[in-house]
Amino acid sequence: MMRAWLIGLLILAGCAPKETLPEGVLDRERFTEVVLGATLIEARMNVERTTELGAAIPMDRYYDDLFKEQGVDRAQFEKSFDHYAGQPLVMKAIYDDVIDRLRIRKDDGLQRDTLRLAKDTTFVTESSSDMK
């Protein structure tokens, strides 16, 4: 009986209508992609601030490029940010997803660097043995 009750509950939960977003609010996946891009911009600006002291950092241009690339505008992003910020658990899940995606990018980059280094080392080793 308990098993039937649990299965029924799961079926009802699966049939529940999805949240309808207010007009102008990005869906969660698209918003996550824009937040990921914004996070990378913030990291870039922090590096530029420390390495290019006194240089003007074109922050607005970076964001304009991001919004153009994602097909959104600043108003949509801000409205979406406000919407998701009103749901702290959802916003936390979005940022957790961004962190996971950044971690994957970092790991992929390290793996590519390692493979490139291994290839270069193999070439050097083979070239060295050919010279003998």
XYZ file of N, CA and C in Angstrom:
396
model
N 0.833 -1.193 0.000
C 0.000 0.000 0.000
C 0.877 1.257 0.000
N 1.925 1.240 0.826
C 2.813 2.393 0.900
C 3.517 2.616 -0.438
N 3.878 1.504 -1.088
C 4.561 1.596 -2.382
C 3.628 2.237 -3.421
N 2.368 1.847 -3.446
C 1.394 2.412 -4.385
C 1.216 3.903 -4.122
N 1.174 4.279 -2.868
C 1.036 5.683 -2.485
C 2.234 6.490 -2.989
N 3.429 5.960 -2.820
C 4.647 6.632 -3.258
C 4.676 6.765 -4.778
N 4.312 5.713 -5.486
C 4.280 5.757 -6.953
C 3.259 6.788 -7.427
N 2.097 6.819 -6.798
C 1.077 7.803 -7.146
C 1.564 9.223 -6.927
N 2.258 9.441 -5.840
C 2.797 10.763 -5.535
C 3.830 11.182 -6.575
N 4.681 10.255 -6.972
C 5.686 10.552 -7.995
C 5.040 10.879 -9.337
N 3.990 10.156 -9.683
C 3.283 10.426 -10.940
C 2.663 11.814 -10.907
N 2.030 12.159 -9.793
C 1.437 13.495 -9.671
C 2.494 14.585 -9.746
N 3.617 14.361 -9.109
C 4.690 15.353 -9.142
C 5.215 15.521 -10.562
N 5.296 14.432 -11.295
C 5.766 14.493 -12.673
C 4.790 15.194 -13.595
N 3.522 15.177 -13.250
C 2.496 15.801 -14.083
C 2.240 17.253 -13.697
N 2.849 17.705 -12.637
C 2.627 19.078 -12.189
C 3.090 20.046 -13.274
N 2.331 21.113 -13.488
C 2.728 22.064 -14.526
C 4.047 22.743 -14.152
N 4.844 22.986 -15.190
C 6.108 23.673 -14.949
C 5.823 25.134 -14.634
N 6.739 25.732 -13.892
C 6.588 27.132 -13.533
C 6.579 27.976 -14.801
N 5.603 28.847 -14.907
C 5.602 29.772 -16.035
C 6.376 31.007 -15.615
N 7.307 31.385 -16.451
C 8.161 32.524 -16.140
C 7.490 33.819 -16.565
N 7.707 34.874 -15.801
C 7.197 36.177 -16.225
C 7.822 36.565 -17.570
N 7.120 37.360 -18.317
C 7.636 37.799 -19.614
C 8.971 38.526 -19.427
N 9.915 38.224 -20.287
C 11.218 38.879 -20.231
C 12.217 38.205 -19.318
N 11.808 37.126 -18.633
C 12.725 36.397 -17.749
C 13.278 35.201 -18.518
N 14.589 35.065 -18.488
C 15.250 33.952 -19.168
C 14.955 32.646 -18.453
N 14.844 31.558 -19.227
C 14.672 30.267 -18.565
C 15.961 29.935 -17.810
N 15.850 28.998 -16.919
C 16.953 28.703 -15.995
C 18.249 28.330 -16.722
N 18.160 27.505 -17.744
C 19.363 27.072 -18.470
C 20.051 28.251 -19.158
N 19.268 29.063 -19.813
C 19.844 30.224 -20.514
C 20.413 31.219 -19.514
N 19.707 31.444 -18.425
C 20.202 32.343 -17.386
C 21.513 31.810 -16.813
N 21.594 30.506 -16.607
C 22.820 29.894 -16.089
C 23.985 30.158 -17.036
N 23.749 30.051 -18.337
C 24.808 30.311 -19.324
C 25.275 31.765 -19.257
N 24.339 32.694 -19.097
C 24.710 34.105 -19.015
C 25.474 34.371 -17.717
N 25.038 33.771 -16.616
C 25.754 33.932 -15.341
C 27.161 33.346 -15.454
N 27.301 32.237 -16.139
C 28.624 31.651 -16.369
C 29.513 32.649 -17.109
N 28.993 33.233 -18.170
C 29.756 34.240 -18.912
C 30.097 35.445 -18.055
N 29.145 35.898 -17.241
C 29.388 37.043 -16.360
C 30.468 36.716 -15.333
N 30.472 35.498 -14.844
C 31.489 35.074 -13.877
C 32.874 35.104 -14.514
N 32.960 34.662 -15.761
C 34.241 34.698 -16.470
C 34.687 36.138 -16.721
N 33.740 37.023 -17.011
C 34.075 38.440 -17.191
C 34.625 39.016 -15.892
N 33.962 38.732 -14.778
C 34.432 39.243 -13.484
C 35.846 38.742 -13.180
N 36.112 37.476 -13.475
C 37.456 36.929 -13.247
C 38.470 37.643 -14.134
N 38.110 37.857 -15.389
C 39.014 38.550 -16.311
C 39.306 39.961 -15.824
N 38.270 40.660 -15.359
C 38.469 42.031 -14.880
C 39.371 42.055 -13.654
N 39.238 41.081 -12.768
C 40.113 41.017 -11.595
C 41.566 40.834 -12.006
N 41.813 39.998 -12.998
C 43.181 39.799 -13.487
C 43.691 41.081 -14.129
N 42.867 41.706 -14.956
C 43.284 42.935 -15.629
C 43.561 44.053 -14.629
N 42.784 44.117 -13.570
C 43.018 45.152 -12.553
C 44.389 44.993 -11.896
N 44.804 43.767 -11.689
C 46.086 43.546 -11.007
C 47.272 43.607 -11.957
N 47.059 43.308 -13.229
C 48.189 43.290 -14.158
C 48.312 44.557 -14.982
N 47.240 45.279 -15.139
C 47.257 46.485 -15.964
C 46.818 47.680 -15.122
N 47.594 47.966 -14.102
C 47.253 49.051 -13.189
C 47.097 50.359 -13.951
N 46.023 51.043 -13.678
C 45.775 52.339 -14.291
C 45.116 52.265 -15.659
N 45.098 51.101 -16.266
C 44.467 50.963 -17.580
C 42.950 50.901 -17.416
N 42.260 51.518 -18.345
C 40.796 51.472 -18.315
C 40.335 50.081 -18.746
N 39.495 49.491 -17.953
C 38.976 48.156 -18.259
C 37.603 48.329 -18.906
N 37.442 47.822 -20.128
C 36.171 48.019 -20.853
C 35.071 47.056 -20.390
N 34.715 47.166 -19.110
C 33.743 46.259 -18.518
C 32.421 46.249 -19.289
N 31.915 47.428 -19.619
C 30.634 47.497 -20.333
C 30.714 46.792 -21.683
N 31.853 46.930 -22.356
C 32.006 46.260 -23.651
C 31.996 44.746 -23.480
N 32.665 44.261 -22.430
C 32.678 42.820 -22.165
C 31.249 42.297 -21.964
N 30.481 43.023 -21.168
C 29.098 42.598 -20.916
C 28.236 42.732 -22.174
N 28.429 43.812 -22.931
C 27.672 43.964 -24.181
C 27.962 42.801 -25.129
N 29.237 42.404 -25.216
C 29.610 41.263 -26.064
C 28.954 39.973 -25.570
N 28.942 39.781 -24.249
C 28.311 38.587 -23.673
C 26.821 38.553 -24.005
N 26.142 39.670 -23.772
C 24.704 39.714 -24.020
C 24.400 39.486 -25.503
N 25.212 40.069 -26.379
C 25.020 39.876 -27.821
C 25.228 38.406 -28.179
N 26.283 37.809 -27.647
C 26.579 36.394 -27.914
C 25.442 35.485 -27.446
N 24.840 35.820 -26.296
C 23.768 34.999 -25.733
C 22.384 35.363 -26.282
N 22.313 36.455 -27.056
C 21.026 36.858 -27.625
C 20.070 37.446 -26.602
N 20.622 38.111 -25.594
C 19.800 38.757 -24.565
C 20.257 40.204 -24.426
N 19.507 40.990 -23.694
C 19.954 42.350 -23.410
C 20.096 42.532 -21.899
N 20.670 43.654 -21.534
C 20.936 43.923 -20.116
C 19.647 43.905 -19.293
N 18.564 44.453 -19.848
C 17.289 44.501 -19.117
C 16.764 43.088 -18.840
N 16.867 42.195 -19.829
C 16.432 40.803 -19.621
C 17.273 40.136 -18.539
N 18.582 40.380 -18.595
C 19.455 39.768 -17.598
C 19.095 40.268 -16.203
N 18.933 41.582 -16.060
C 18.618 42.147 -14.747
C 17.260 41.657 -14.236
N 16.277 41.588 -15.129
C 14.952 41.099 -14.726
C 15.035 39.633 -14.308
N 15.807 38.860 -15.057
C 15.984 37.442 -14.729
C 16.725 37.288 -13.411
N 17.751 38.103 -13.219
C 18.512 38.042 -11.973
C 17.592 38.328 -10.786
N 16.793 39.377 -10.900
C 15.862 39.716 -9.818
C 14.870 38.576 -9.566
N 14.378 37.963 -10.638
C 13.421 36.858 -10.507
C 14.042 35.696 -9.737
N 15.222 35.263 -10.167
C 15.851 34.105 -9.523
C 16.395 34.450 -8.135
N 16.795 35.695 -7.928
C 17.272 36.105 -6.601
C 16.141 36.035 -5.578
N 14.896 36.155 -6.039
C 13.740 36.019 -5.156
C 13.460 34.575 -4.762
N 14.222 33.651 -5.338
C 14.097 32.220 -5.024
C 15.491 31.710 -4.628
N 15.888 31.954 -3.389
C 17.266 31.656 -2.975
C 17.734 30.225 -3.254
N 16.871 29.239 -3.096
C 17.297 27.855 -3.350
C 17.571 27.624 -4.835
N 16.748 28.228 -5.683
C 16.965 28.102 -7.126
C 18.245 28.836 -7.512
N 18.435 30.033 -6.969
C 19.642 30.808 -7.282
C 20.889 30.064 -6.826
N 20.832 29.443 -5.664
C 21.982 28.661 -5.182
C 22.268 27.508 -6.136
N 21.212 26.848 -6.600
C 21.386 25.735 -7.545
C 21.993 26.232 -8.858
N 21.607 27.415 -9.291
C 22.175 27.990 -10.517
C 23.663 28.237 -10.322
N 24.032 28.842 -9.203
C 25.458 29.106 -8.961
C 26.242 27.812 -8.758
N 25.625 26.812 -8.153
C 26.295 25.506 -8.038
C 26.558 24.927 -9.425
N 25.593 25.089 -10.319
C 25.750 24.613 -11.694
C 26.868 25.379 -12.406
N 26.921 26.691 -12.193
C 27.988 27.506 -12.786
C 29.350 27.024 -12.289
N 29.463 26.782 -10.995
C 30.731 26.300 -10.432
C 31.108 24.950 -11.034
N 30.136 24.059 -11.177
C 30.413 22.754 -11.798
C 30.909 22.921 -13.232
N 30.273 23.811 -13.981
C 30.681 24.029 -15.375
C 32.074 24.649 -15.456
N 32.377 25.550 -14.531
C 33.727 26.128 -14.499
C 34.762 25.056 -14.171
N 34.417 24.193 -13.240
C 35.322 23.098 -12.856
C 35.586 22.177 -14.055
N 34.543 21.873 -14.813
C 34.692 21.027 -16.004
C 35.588 21.714 -17.033
N 35.368 23.007 -17.247
C 36.217 23.748 -18.194
C 37.675 23.722 -17.748
N 37.883 23.917 -16.459
C 39.249 23.904 -15.932
C 39.874 22.528 -16.137
N 39.141 21.488 -15.795
C 39.662 20.125 -15.949
C 39.938 19.805 -17.414
N 39.035 20.232 -18.314
C 39.253 20.007 -19.744
C 40.495 20.747 -20.224
N 40.679 21.969 -19.737
C 41.861 22.748 -20.107
C 43.136 22.097 -19.613
N 43.107 21.610 -18.379
C 44.286 20.927 -17.840
C 44.578 19.657 -18.621
N 43.526 18.943 -18.991
C 43.718 17.704 -19.753
C 44.321 18.018 -21.125
N 43.821 19.063 -21.801
C 44.379 19.443 -23.105
C 45.836 19.856 -22.963
N 46.147 20.629 -21.904
C 47.532 21.039 -21.677
C 48.422 19.833 -21.444
N 47.934 18.869 -20.668
C 48.707 17.663 -20.379
C 48.943 16.864 -21.655
N 47.904 16.718 -22.478
C 48.049 15.982 -23.735
C 49.016 16.691 -24.678
N 48.928 18.023 -24.734
C 49.834 18.787 -25.590
C 51.266 18.641 -25.095
N 51.460 18.716 -23.787
C 52.792 18.558 -23.213
C 53.326 17.157 -23.488
N 52.480 16.149 -23.336
C 52.910 14.771 -23.602
C 53.284 14.612 -25.070
N 52.514 15.205 -25.956
C 52.808 15.128 -27.387
C 54.127 15.831 -27.686
N 54.313 17.028 -27.130
C 55.559 17.768 -27.344
C 56.747 16.999 -26.791
N 56.577 16.388 -25.630
C 57.652 15.616 -25.008
C 57.981 14.398 -25.861
N 56.958 13.739 -26.395
C 57.174 12.580 -27.262
C 57.938 13.003 -28.504
N 57.563 14.146 -29.078
C 58.245 14.641 -30.265
C 59.705 14.930 -29.959
N 59.951 15.592 -28.832
C 61.325 15.911 -28.440
C 62.109 14.629 -28.211
N 61.516 13.663 -27.526
C 62.193 12.395 -27.248
C 62.497 11.664 -28.549
N 61.515 11.618 -29.465
C 61.731 10.943 -30.745
C 62.785 11.667 -31.566
N 62.754 12.999 -31.564
C 63.733 13.775 -32.316
C 65.124 13.564 -31.752
N 65.228 13.505 -30.437
C 66.523 13.304 -29.785
C 67.087 11.942 -30.136
N 66.240 10.922 -30.173
C 66.728 9.578 -30.479
C 67.074 9.459 -31.958
N 66.420 10.246 -32.822
C 66.741 10.229 -34.246
C 68.100 10.855 -34.514
N 68.533 11.758 -33.651
C 69.794 12.462 -33.841
C 70.990 11.592 -33.508
N 70.789 10.517 -32.790
C 71.911 9.669 -32.374
C 72.423 8.826 -33.497
